[in-house]
Amino acid sequence: MKEHSKHLVPGLVILVFGVAAPFLFPNYVFQFAILWLMITFALTWDTMGGQMGYNSLGNIVFFGVGMYVSALIQVGLYYDIGDYTAAYGAIKVDYTMEQYFTGLILGLIAAGLFAVVVAVAFGSIVFGLRGPYFAIGTLGVALAAGELIGAWDWVGAGSGISMPVYPGDPDDRALLYYFLLFVLGVATFLFLMCLYSTRFGLAINAIRDDEEKAEAMGIHTKRHKTVAWSISAFFLGISGGVFGNMAGFIEPLEVAFPTVTFGIFMVVMSLLGGKGTLWGPVLGATLFHIVKEVTWTQLLGWQWVVLGLLIIINVVFFQQGIIGWAQDKWPERFGIVVEEDAGGLTDQETAEVLTGKGAG
Amino acid sequence: MELIEVSGVSKSYGGVVANKQVSLKVPRGRITGLIGPNGSGKTTLFNSIVGYHPIDEGSIMFEGKEISHLRVQEIARLGLLRTFQQTRIYSKMDCIKNMLISVPHRTATFRDMFRPYSPELTDKAEHLLEFVGLYAKRRLISGDLSFGQQKLLEFAMALMSEPEVLLLDEPTAGINPTLINGLIDRLKRANEEFGITLFVIEHNMRVIMNLAENIYCIAHGEMLAEGTPKQIQNDQRVIDAYLGAH
Ligand SMILES: Nc1ncnc2c1ncn2[C@@H]1O[C@H](COP(=O)(O)OP(=O)(O)O)[C@@H](O)[C@H]1O
Ligand SMILES: [Mg+2]
């Protein structure tokens, strides 16, 4: 665990801030909750896009699927789903605390697990695609998913589902969902930090650097790709379940499968912070979210222009993202050796080592 | 029983017949050579053996089992490994990481994916880097190494994965002549000390005469001759093929 110790100080600062934030800034609990959601988005996107080199534009599918699965379980435990959705929210649910939390907990677990099932199935179709074809293939699936749900009456079709109402104080409700997203974001980070330090981390990096070589060396590439996507899907599925409850009402296009907003934000945040790094997605998500919220309140109407500009500056001037740029500038601080100290062997010297003439 | 037995293998790319009814044997524990003019179909034969593409006809046996229908990874996991003519390493990672990724995947279970690398494996990686003269460069990003050093690294990665047989595609091509003798010596030692069977494509005649015990020569995709280095060197058909090709 020694290698993880360098994350300790920033980690603790963030943890303390995360716990204190809703009490220090009670008016911004919702915005802070969304910040943790964005961090989860960026981290899970980066597992595939940054660490493994598979740029998915369809990860939003897992978010939406998780949201719907959770909703159906929370409703379905106590009502007939078809009747409930047909009534367009006219059925007034009166859950007890116990019913509410039973549904929520089971719903979120099922959301994560079902998203994994979808990832395995989805992966078996699109993992044959490479580069831009993979990106477009996944985008197609994401767009289709929203449309399909929108045409399915049993789950409310385009009119969506109103979520069970929290049977308590609205302030408590806000805190509940804040802390759920906070814990999810932190759990995602810690899980990925540990994951990247195992063989799995190096293997998915190898797939990114040269998948054909990885195959020729016998690495189980398919297995690694499927697991990487399943892990992303698990956390995204849960995040969808939480977000659906927080929103209170879910529908396919704007809330569950917002491909051109949340779906693209995932990619942008990861690129901004530095893809393929542990902290890059966290930093990128935070920066992006702050810019987005500030421009939303200060420059209403210009928000998309500012965000667009941010993306352009990012991809034109520093494609490696902030952390990637810092790594290039101060490689030693990131444990990257470029100094040709003892390692400065020329071919001649390597030859002398090989023939036993050199000092070695 | 031969380790690899290729019988009557043909492979065409569209209209180009790259291999025509090629047969050869790679005996266990030896160093076998494969020579031939540029474009004669040597790399194509390697690609067929390792399952990189389906063959048009013929049979490829490894340890007595037909492997011509298996995929690249399955064949690699049987212990039949190849290096690339253009040299392929994970160029954004340092040498140690390149080595660690190359641990044998033959017996890797699902749970092994999530295990850390043991200190023993790091030791082994460092030993093998030392073996090929790259110990001092172990922490450098591998893409920054010279071409010859990258070839040495690719060779060390192959050793890391403990293959039964290693197919080397022009291991000395394009590398600094000062490195060649050291590399030949390491190939021989890998064969003698680690017991790895070698099957080597080589364009450099001096190298292959020095290295292999038995040599096959192909030209225009067809098997032309087989023999000891001495026999091959004096074979008029081989001399003609090489002269004719240039
Ligand atoms: N992927 C390919 N597509 C089409 N033709 C190919 C391909 N690979 C090799 N060839 C052709 O097959 C023949 C044999 O090539 P190759 O096996 O690379 O020869 P060698 O390794 O002996 O130099 C050449 O004529 C080459 O142009
Ligand atoms: Mg070749």
XYZ file of C-alpha atoms and ligand atoms in Angstrom:
634
model
C 0.000 0.000 0.000
C 3.072 2.250 0.065
C 2.411 3.447 -3.453
C -1.034 4.652 -2.406
C 0.323 6.843 0.388
C 0.928 9.787 -1.939
C -2.835 10.036 -2.401
C -3.398 10.267 1.348
C -3.149 14.019 1.920
C -5.231 15.196 -1.045
C -7.633 12.359 -0.322
C -8.159 13.383 3.289
C -8.623 17.049 2.404
C -11.272 16.102 -0.117
C -12.986 13.735 2.311
C -13.221 16.370 5.035
C -14.476 18.912 2.532
C -16.983 16.418 1.157
C -18.457 15.747 4.582
C -18.529 19.410 5.617
C -19.693 20.957 2.317
C -23.474 20.449 2.672
C -23.384 22.000 6.155
C -21.094 24.880 5.209
C -23.007 25.710 2.036
C -26.565 24.474 2.632
C -27.858 26.387 -0.395
C -25.612 24.446 -2.738
C -26.249 20.877 -1.625
C -27.700 19.945 -5.008
C -24.752 21.406 -6.921
C -22.283 19.585 -4.694
C -24.196 16.351 -5.144
C -23.950 16.785 -8.915
C -20.218 17.408 -8.538
C -19.777 13.919 -7.078
C -21.912 12.510 -9.862
C -19.664 14.212 -12.410
C -16.581 12.795 -10.709
C -18.085 9.307 -10.897
C -18.895 9.915 -14.573
C -15.372 11.013 -15.424
C -13.671 8.258 -13.420
C -15.738 5.468 -14.929
C -15.380 6.835 -18.450
C -11.641 6.986 -18.001
C -11.356 3.308 -17.111
C -12.316 2.501 -20.681
C -11.324 5.632 -22.574
C -8.186 6.648 -20.729
C -6.711 3.505 -19.219
C -7.739 1.056 -21.953
C -7.951 3.312 -25.009
C -11.555 2.472 -25.917
C -13.344 5.784 -26.366
C -16.937 5.019 -25.558
C -19.646 7.533 -26.358
C -22.289 5.191 -24.993
C -21.535 4.863 -21.284
C -24.671 6.862 -20.552
C -26.574 3.654 -21.332
C -25.510 2.202 -17.980
C -26.630 5.345 -16.184
C -30.061 5.214 -17.798
C -30.477 1.479 -17.399
C -29.592 1.731 -13.707
C -32.061 4.543 -13.270
C -34.917 2.580 -14.814
C -34.101 -0.663 -13.032
C -34.011 1.077 -9.685
C -37.284 2.885 -10.392
C -39.052 -0.288 -11.477
C -37.943 -2.127 -8.356
C -38.870 0.718 -6.027
C -42.328 0.955 -7.589
C -42.789 -2.710 -8.397
C -42.210 -3.880 -4.831
C -45.508 -2.298 -3.770
C -47.507 -1.541 -6.925
C -48.325 -3.034 -10.275
C -45.907 -1.280 -12.618
C -48.272 -1.210 -15.602
C -51.081 0.420 -13.565
C -48.672 2.831 -11.960
C -47.162 4.119 -15.184
C -50.550 4.194 -16.950
C -51.798 6.589 -14.265
C -49.071 9.126 -15.127
C -48.261 9.938 -11.527
C -51.917 10.125 -10.437
C -51.382 7.222 -8.046
C -50.202 8.900 -4.883
C -47.701 6.682 -3.187
C -47.513 6.721 0.564
C -44.419 4.790 1.476
C -43.382 4.267 5.048
C -39.732 4.964 5.790
C -39.111 1.232 5.829
C -40.778 0.649 2.482
C -38.949 3.588 0.956
C -35.531 2.468 2.075
C -36.132 -1.209 1.297
C -37.018 -0.201 -2.254
C -34.129 2.216 -2.550
C -31.468 -0.190 -1.316
C -32.710 -3.121 -3.379
C -33.205 -0.809 -6.347
C -29.663 0.538 -6.247
C -28.117 -2.916 -5.886
C -30.179 -4.187 -8.809
C -29.256 -1.076 -10.811
C -25.565 -1.825 -10.475
C -25.936 -5.525 -11.212
C -28.243 -5.120 -14.159
C -25.950 -2.497 -15.673
C -23.181 -5.111 -15.518
C -25.352 -7.583 -17.412
C -26.003 -4.934 -20.047
C -22.261 -4.172 -20.248
C -21.431 -7.813 -20.900
C -24.074 -8.087 -23.616
C -23.254 -4.674 -25.117
C -19.535 -5.512 -25.050
C -19.977 -8.759 -26.927
C -21.411 -6.700 -29.786
C -19.104 -3.674 -29.891
C -15.729 -5.000 -28.698
C -15.048 -6.188 -32.219
C -14.956 -2.527 -33.277
C -11.815 -0.419 -33.043
C -11.033 3.290 -32.869
C -13.684 5.616 -34.285
C -15.922 2.667 -35.145
C -16.122 1.740 -31.491
C -16.975 5.332 -30.548
C -19.721 5.608 -33.153
C -21.036 2.107 -32.430
C -21.448 2.888 -28.744
C -23.022 6.254 -29.539
C -25.554 4.487 -31.732
C -26.484 2.082 -28.960
C -26.919 4.970 -26.489
C -29.215 6.893 -28.816
C -31.200 3.765 -29.599
C -31.586 2.896 -25.909
C -33.316 6.197 -25.154
C -35.647 5.781 -28.106
C -36.485 2.193 -27.216
C -37.407 3.064 -23.641
C -39.404 5.987 -25.010
C -41.507 3.549 -27.010
C -42.143 1.106 -24.175
C -45.505 1.811 -22.524
C -45.050 -0.516 -19.576
C -42.198 1.673 -18.269
C -44.088 4.874 -18.992
C -42.725 5.432 -22.514
C -41.935 9.087 -23.269
C -43.927 10.304 -20.270
C -41.581 8.625 -17.838
C -42.128 7.563 -14.235
C -42.600 9.699 -11.159
C -40.419 8.304 -8.431
C -41.681 7.373 -4.972
C -41.730 10.442 -2.740
C -39.371 10.532 0.203
C -41.577 10.261 3.309
C -39.700 12.790 5.403
C -38.213 16.244 5.654
C -37.049 17.689 2.286
C -33.762 18.877 3.812
C -33.035 15.358 5.016
C -33.831 14.112 1.543
C -31.324 16.508 0.006
C -28.658 15.361 2.469
C -29.473 11.705 1.851
C -28.896 12.008 -1.889
C -25.889 14.228 -1.428
C -24.225 11.632 0.774
C -25.197 8.746 -1.485
C -23.479 10.415 -4.425
C -20.543 11.453 -2.243
C -19.999 7.899 -0.993
C -20.417 6.550 -4.513
C -17.832 8.964 -5.915
C -15.338 8.174 -3.166
C -15.957 4.433 -3.458
C -15.434 4.585 -7.219
C -12.161 6.433 -6.748
C -10.838 4.049 -4.087
C -11.906 0.994 -6.034
C -10.204 2.177 -9.213
C -7.087 3.233 -7.318
C -6.701 -0.309 -5.991
C -7.673 -1.861 -9.315
C -5.083 0.108 -11.278
C -2.318 -1.092 -8.972
C -3.015 -4.757 -9.747
C -2.126 -6.731 -12.875
C -5.424 -5.580 -14.286
C -4.205 -1.988 -14.475
C -1.119 -2.849 -16.493
C -3.024 -5.222 -18.734
C -5.596 -2.620 -19.780
C -2.758 -0.131 -20.356
C -1.157 -2.754 -22.588
C -4.380 -3.077 -24.561
C -4.333 0.701 -24.993
C -0.701 0.807 -26.135
C -0.822 -2.131 -28.572
C -3.730 -4.526 -28.481
C -2.289 -6.741 -31.209
C 0.913 -7.200 -29.224
C -1.127 -7.963 -26.109
C -2.976 -10.660 -28.048
C 0.262 -12.091 -29.395
C 1.543 -12.328 -25.813
C -1.527 -14.310 -24.800
C -3.236 -11.698 -22.628
C -6.948 -12.428 -22.190
C -7.904 -9.194 -23.934
C -11.617 -9.949 -24.248
C -11.866 -10.824 -20.579
C -10.125 -7.613 -19.550
C -12.261 -5.452 -21.797
C -15.455 -7.017 -20.514
C -14.450 -6.648 -16.874
C -13.304 -3.045 -17.356
C -16.616 -2.130 -18.892
C -18.574 -4.036 -16.273
C -16.852 -2.095 -13.520
C -17.696 1.218 -15.195
C -21.240 0.007 -15.704
C -21.661 -1.057 -12.081
C -20.839 2.349 -10.634
C -22.688 4.196 -13.401
C -25.775 2.022 -12.900
C -25.897 2.894 -9.229
C -25.305 6.578 -9.988
C -28.275 6.478 -12.362
C -30.454 4.943 -9.655
C -29.492 7.635 -7.175
C -29.885 10.464 -9.662
C -33.340 9.284 -10.714
C -34.507 9.448 -7.108
C -32.892 12.796 -6.616
C -34.613 14.170 -9.712
C -37.954 12.739 -8.494
C -39.173 12.142 -12.020
C -37.491 10.175 -14.769
C -38.036 10.036 -18.518
C -35.899 8.541 -21.267
C -34.352 11.357 -23.278
C -33.530 14.218 -20.902
C -33.037 12.430 -17.605
C -32.067 8.802 -18.182
C -30.163 8.811 -21.500
C -28.961 12.427 -21.983
C -26.383 11.422 -24.576
C -25.365 14.897 -25.715
C -25.096 16.382 -22.237
C -24.056 13.933 -19.514
C -22.930 11.395 -22.113
C -20.499 13.868 -23.668
C -19.563 15.556 -20.368
C -18.041 12.249 -19.241
C -15.586 12.354 -22.107
C -14.864 16.066 -21.884
C -14.183 16.025 -18.141
C -11.803 13.139 -18.440
C -9.920 14.750 -21.328
C -9.784 18.073 -19.525
C -8.234 16.666 -16.371
C -5.957 14.228 -18.146
C -7.101 10.861 -19.402
C -5.400 7.706 -18.286
C -4.513 9.203 -14.906
C -6.158 8.618 -11.548
C -6.616 12.247 -10.519
C -7.199 13.688 -13.978
C -10.899 12.783 -14.140
C -11.453 14.116 -10.595
C -9.788 17.408 -11.430
C -11.456 17.656 -14.827
C -14.911 16.973 -13.417
C -14.466 19.547 -10.665
C -13.221 22.247 -13.007
C -15.849 21.521 -15.620
C -18.639 21.525 -13.078
C -17.520 24.817 -11.546
C -17.253 26.501 -14.955
C -20.622 25.117 -15.939
C -22.389 26.263 -12.774
C -20.761 29.679 -12.710
C -21.548 30.385 -16.350
C -25.047 29.083 -15.787
C -25.784 31.722 -13.161
C -23.582 34.551 -14.469
C -23.772 34.244 -18.240
C -27.126 32.717 -18.897
C -27.426 31.929 -22.576
C -23.673 31.983 -23.106
C -23.094 28.875 -21.062
C -22.741 26.532 -24.018
C -20.419 28.943 -25.777
C -18.127 29.048 -22.755
C -18.193 25.277 -22.345
C -17.530 24.860 -26.055
C -14.563 27.204 -25.784
C -13.209 25.239 -22.846
C -13.417 22.041 -24.894
C -11.719 23.670 -27.882
C -8.863 25.048 -25.766
C -8.482 21.620 -24.207
C -8.304 19.595 -27.407
C -6.327 22.147 -29.427
C -3.747 23.334 -26.909
C -3.300 20.622 -24.359
C -4.702 17.322 -25.407
C -2.979 15.525 -22.527
C -5.219 17.422 -20.132
C -4.101 19.178 -16.977
C -2.489 16.238 -15.215
C -0.962 14.986 -18.456
C 0.503 18.421 -19.082
C 1.926 18.528 -15.549
C 3.421 15.070 -16.068
C 5.193 16.258 -19.188
C 6.471 19.346 -17.396
C 7.598 17.734 -14.127
C 7.938 14.023 -14.926
C 10.098 13.305 -11.862
C 7.293 14.329 -9.535
C 5.139 11.645 -11.077
C 7.803 8.980 -10.745
C 8.618 8.968 -14.458
C 12.335 8.587 -15.122
C 13.665 10.496 -18.091
C 17.046 11.368 -16.651
C 19.611 9.286 -18.467
C 21.637 8.920 -15.265
C 22.791 5.365 -14.895
C 20.408 4.436 -17.669
C 22.242 6.401 -20.328
C 23.541 3.407 -22.203
C 24.328 3.820 -25.854
C 24.078 0.844 -28.181
C 27.850 0.549 -27.810
C 27.621 0.325 -24.025
C 24.714 -2.101 -24.147
C 26.866 -4.212 -26.438
C 29.688 -4.124 -23.910
C 27.330 -5.218 -21.149
C 26.106 -8.020 -23.392
C 29.572 -9.248 -24.242
C 30.685 -8.972 -20.637
C 33.276 -6.299 -21.375
C 31.433 -3.435 -19.707
C 31.019 -2.750 -16.022
C 27.353 -3.789 -16.283
C 7.669 -36.013 -32.011
C 8.495 -32.614 -33.463
C 7.499 -29.519 -31.535
C 6.074 -27.779 -34.590
C 5.111 -29.626 -37.743
C 3.890 -27.663 -40.742
C 2.515 -29.750 -43.615
C 1.370 -28.504 -46.994
C 0.410 -25.019 -45.839
C -0.711 -22.523 -48.470
C -1.728 -18.934 -48.041
C -2.709 -16.323 -50.634
C -3.471 -12.633 -50.304
C -5.987 -12.035 -53.040
C -4.043 -13.051 -56.123
C -0.618 -13.145 -54.444
C 0.408 -16.648 -53.422
C 2.597 -15.963 -50.374
C 3.013 -19.603 -49.267
C 2.526 -22.643 -51.470
C 2.467 -26.161 -49.999
C 5.076 -25.360 -47.378
C 6.158 -28.168 -45.045
C 8.772 -28.066 -42.298
C 9.602 -29.354 -38.853
C 10.924 -27.572 -35.792
C 12.460 -30.104 -33.416
C 12.223 -29.526 -29.674
C 15.175 -27.915 -27.954
C 16.956 -26.853 -31.130
C 17.488 -23.676 -33.097
C 15.934 -23.849 -36.542
C 16.443 -21.182 -39.181
C 14.225 -19.894 -41.968
C 15.792 -17.860 -44.739
C 14.707 -16.575 -48.114
C 14.819 -13.415 -50.199
C 12.622 -10.449 -49.305
C 8.988 -11.129 -50.075
C 9.504 -14.894 -50.259
C 6.817 -15.537 -47.638
C 8.713 -16.004 -44.374
C 6.639 -13.619 -42.272
C 3.476 -14.992 -43.824
C 4.438 -18.474 -42.636
C 5.055 -17.165 -39.111
C 1.690 -15.442 -39.161
C 0.035 -18.694 -40.209
C 1.710 -20.640 -37.418
C 0.718 -18.205 -34.678
C -2.888 -17.986 -35.871
C -2.721 -14.413 -37.098
C -4.731 -15.343 -40.150
C -6.547 -18.459 -41.366
C -4.609 -20.646 -43.776
C -5.984 -21.773 -47.133
C -4.914 -25.394 -46.788
C -2.583 -27.672 -44.881
C -1.989 -28.515 -41.272
C -0.018 -27.003 -38.420
C 0.685 -29.193 -35.404
C 2.131 -28.047 -32.097
C 3.152 -30.776 -29.656
C 1.102 -33.196 -31.729
C -2.069 -31.107 -31.672
C -3.646 -29.350 -34.624
C -3.566 -25.593 -33.987
C -4.437 -24.101 -37.360
C -8.002 -23.352 -36.240
C -6.996 -21.622 -32.975
C -6.865 -17.882 -32.394
C -3.690 -15.879 -31.705
C -4.164 -15.708 -27.931
C -4.974 -19.386 -27.584
C -1.844 -20.339 -29.456
C 0.262 -17.897 -27.437
C -1.077 -19.464 -24.255
C 0.051 -22.895 -25.443
C 3.572 -21.506 -25.187
C 4.118 -20.677 -28.837
C 5.218 -17.079 -28.963
C 6.432 -14.740 -31.683
C 8.263 -11.446 -31.914
C 7.512 -8.954 -34.642
C 9.693 -7.940 -37.558
C 8.806 -4.280 -36.885
C 9.308 -4.783 -33.116
C 6.314 -4.235 -30.893
C 6.579 -3.126 -27.298
C 4.282 -1.074 -25.067
C 6.042 2.136 -25.908
C 4.474 4.449 -23.319
C 5.483 2.294 -20.357
C 8.849 1.758 -18.747
C 10.838 -1.428 -19.346
C 9.922 -3.053 -16.030
C 6.217 -2.653 -16.769
C 6.701 -4.072 -20.249
C 8.268 -7.095 -18.581
C 5.631 -7.487 -15.865
C 2.786 -7.492 -18.371
C 4.534 -10.360 -20.103
C 4.173 -12.861 -17.257
C 2.888 -16.174 -18.600
C -0.835 -16.041 -19.276
C -1.105 -19.747 -19.865
C -2.607 -20.603 -16.515
C -4.097 -17.184 -15.694
C -7.440 -17.587 -13.966
C -10.116 -14.962 -13.626
C -8.923 -14.039 -10.152
C -5.304 -13.690 -11.260
C -6.306 -10.513 -13.074
C -6.643 -8.733 -9.759
C -3.499 -9.975 -8.076
C -0.581 -7.636 -7.516
C 2.832 -8.411 -8.981
C 4.934 -10.246 -6.439
C 8.460 -9.037 -5.594
C 9.716 -12.303 -7.127
C 8.253 -11.301 -10.471
C 9.885 -7.890 -10.281
C 13.170 -9.643 -9.491
C 12.715 -11.943 -12.432
C 11.947 -8.990 -14.710
C 15.101 -7.229 -13.554
C 17.209 -10.351 -14.028
C 16.019 -10.803 -17.564
C 16.609 -7.132 -18.341
C 20.113 -7.608 -17.032
C 20.428 -10.689 -19.231
C 19.790 -8.584 -22.349
C 21.913 -5.659 -21.153
C 19.043 -3.295 -20.350
C 19.110 -3.312 -16.554
C 20.353 0.278 -16.367
C 17.434 1.379 -18.528
C 14.762 -0.473 -16.625
C 12.912 2.656 -15.452
C 13.019 4.467 -18.780
C 10.011 4.743 -21.051
C 10.583 1.962 -23.546
C 9.617 4.093 -26.539
C 12.711 6.219 -25.858
C 15.126 3.292 -26.313
C 17.123 2.843 -29.509
C 15.638 0.458 -32.072
C 18.147 -2.245 -31.191
C 17.439 -1.896 -27.496
C 13.723 -2.184 -28.205
C 14.431 -5.455 -30.008
C 16.348 -6.660 -26.965
C 13.445 -5.638 -24.755
C 10.958 -7.475 -26.940
C 13.163 -10.553 -26.688
C 13.346 -10.218 -22.896
C 9.551 -9.861 -22.744
C 9.224 -13.091 -24.673
C 11.569 -14.827 -22.211
C 9.516 -13.442 -19.314
C 6.501 -15.348 -20.527
C 8.414 -18.671 -20.484
C 7.490 -19.965 -23.934
C 8.085 -23.495 -25.179
C 9.094 -22.136 -28.523
C 9.916 -18.649 -29.687
C 9.467 -17.524 -33.269
C 11.792 -14.612 -33.963
C 11.171 -12.539 -37.071
C 14.493 -11.013 -38.176
C 15.856 -10.336 -34.686
C 18.944 -8.523 -35.978
C 17.367 -6.474 -38.766
C 17.992 -2.761 -38.451
C 19.957 -2.935 -35.247
C 23.369 -1.487 -34.598
C 26.021 -4.017 -35.729
C 27.755 -3.645 -32.365
C 24.714 -5.259 -30.722
C 24.454 -8.215 -33.071
C 27.107 -10.476 -31.536
C 25.731 -9.956 -28.057
C 22.242 -10.734 -29.291
C 23.323 -13.945 -31.035
C 25.016 -15.012 -27.834
C 21.840 -14.334 -25.831
C 19.686 -16.252 -28.285
C 21.986 -19.241 -27.940
C 21.981 -18.988 -24.167
C 18.181 -18.725 -24.052
C 18.139 -21.955 -26.014
C 20.758 -23.752 -23.931
C 20.099 -22.415 -20.438
C 16.339 -21.862 -20.509
C 15.619 -24.742 -22.875
C 13.557 -22.606 -25.244
C 13.217 -23.926 -28.772
C 13.946 -21.201 -31.327
C 12.653 -20.781 -34.834
C 14.380 -17.798 -36.411
C 13.751 -15.873 -39.601
C 16.943 -14.162 -40.566
C 17.987 -12.183 -43.572
C 21.580 -11.854 -42.423
C 23.369 -15.003 -43.677
C 26.308 -14.658 -41.321
C 23.948 -14.557 -38.335
C 21.884 -17.587 -39.301
C 24.953 -19.694 -40.192
C 26.256 -18.893 -36.747
C 23.030 -19.601 -34.935
C 20.931 -22.369 -36.439
C 21.567 -26.086 -36.516
C 19.115 -26.696 -39.309
C 18.005 -24.218 -41.937
C 15.052 -24.034 -44.316
C 15.139 -21.786 -47.344
C 12.023 -20.609 -49.141
C 11.725 -18.636 -52.356
C 8.580 -17.336 -54.071
C 6.537 -18.938 -51.300
C 7.821 -22.448 -51.947
C 10.221 -24.575 -49.943
C 13.509 -24.629 -51.790
C 16.022 -26.418 -49.625
C 16.717 -27.741 -46.163
C 19.970 -28.630 -44.467
C 22.789 -27.788 -42.130
C 24.348 -24.332 -42.464
C 27.140 -25.855 -44.517
C 24.776 -27.629 -46.904
C 22.629 -24.517 -47.309
C 25.667 -22.346 -47.902
C 26.802 -24.558 -50.742
C 23.385 -25.231 -52.236
C 23.325 -23.816 -55.753
C 19.519 -23.288 -55.649
C 19.857 -21.122 -52.522
C 22.667 -19.104 -54.043
C 20.633 -18.595 -57.203
C 17.532 -17.578 -55.267
C 19.461 -14.965 -53.326
C 21.318 -13.685 -56.383
C 18.193 -13.755 -58.514
C 16.236 -11.784 -56.000
C 18.597 -8.851 -55.943
N -1.233 -8.378 -45.552
C -0.831 -8.605 -46.814
N -1.657 -8.306 -47.849
C -1.288 -8.535 -49.117
N -0.112 -9.068 -49.475
C 0.762 -9.384 -48.503
C 0.457 -9.171 -47.114
N 1.502 -9.576 -46.371
C 2.420 -10.020 -47.253
N 1.994 -9.924 -48.521
C 2.730 -10.356 -49.727
O 3.065 -11.703 -49.539
C 4.378 -11.949 -50.006
C 5.209 -12.520 -48.874
O 5.429 -11.514 -47.888
P 6.191 -11.798 -46.530
O 5.652 -13.032 -45.937
O 6.105 -10.564 -45.694
O 7.688 -12.014 -47.020
P 9.056 -12.034 -46.203
O 8.754 -11.990 -44.746
O 9.717 -13.300 -46.610
O 9.849 -10.859 -46.657
C 4.900 -10.635 -50.547
O 4.688 -10.635 -51.949
C 4.042 -9.607 -49.885
O 3.894 -8.479 -50.692
Mg 9.235 -10.612 -43.280
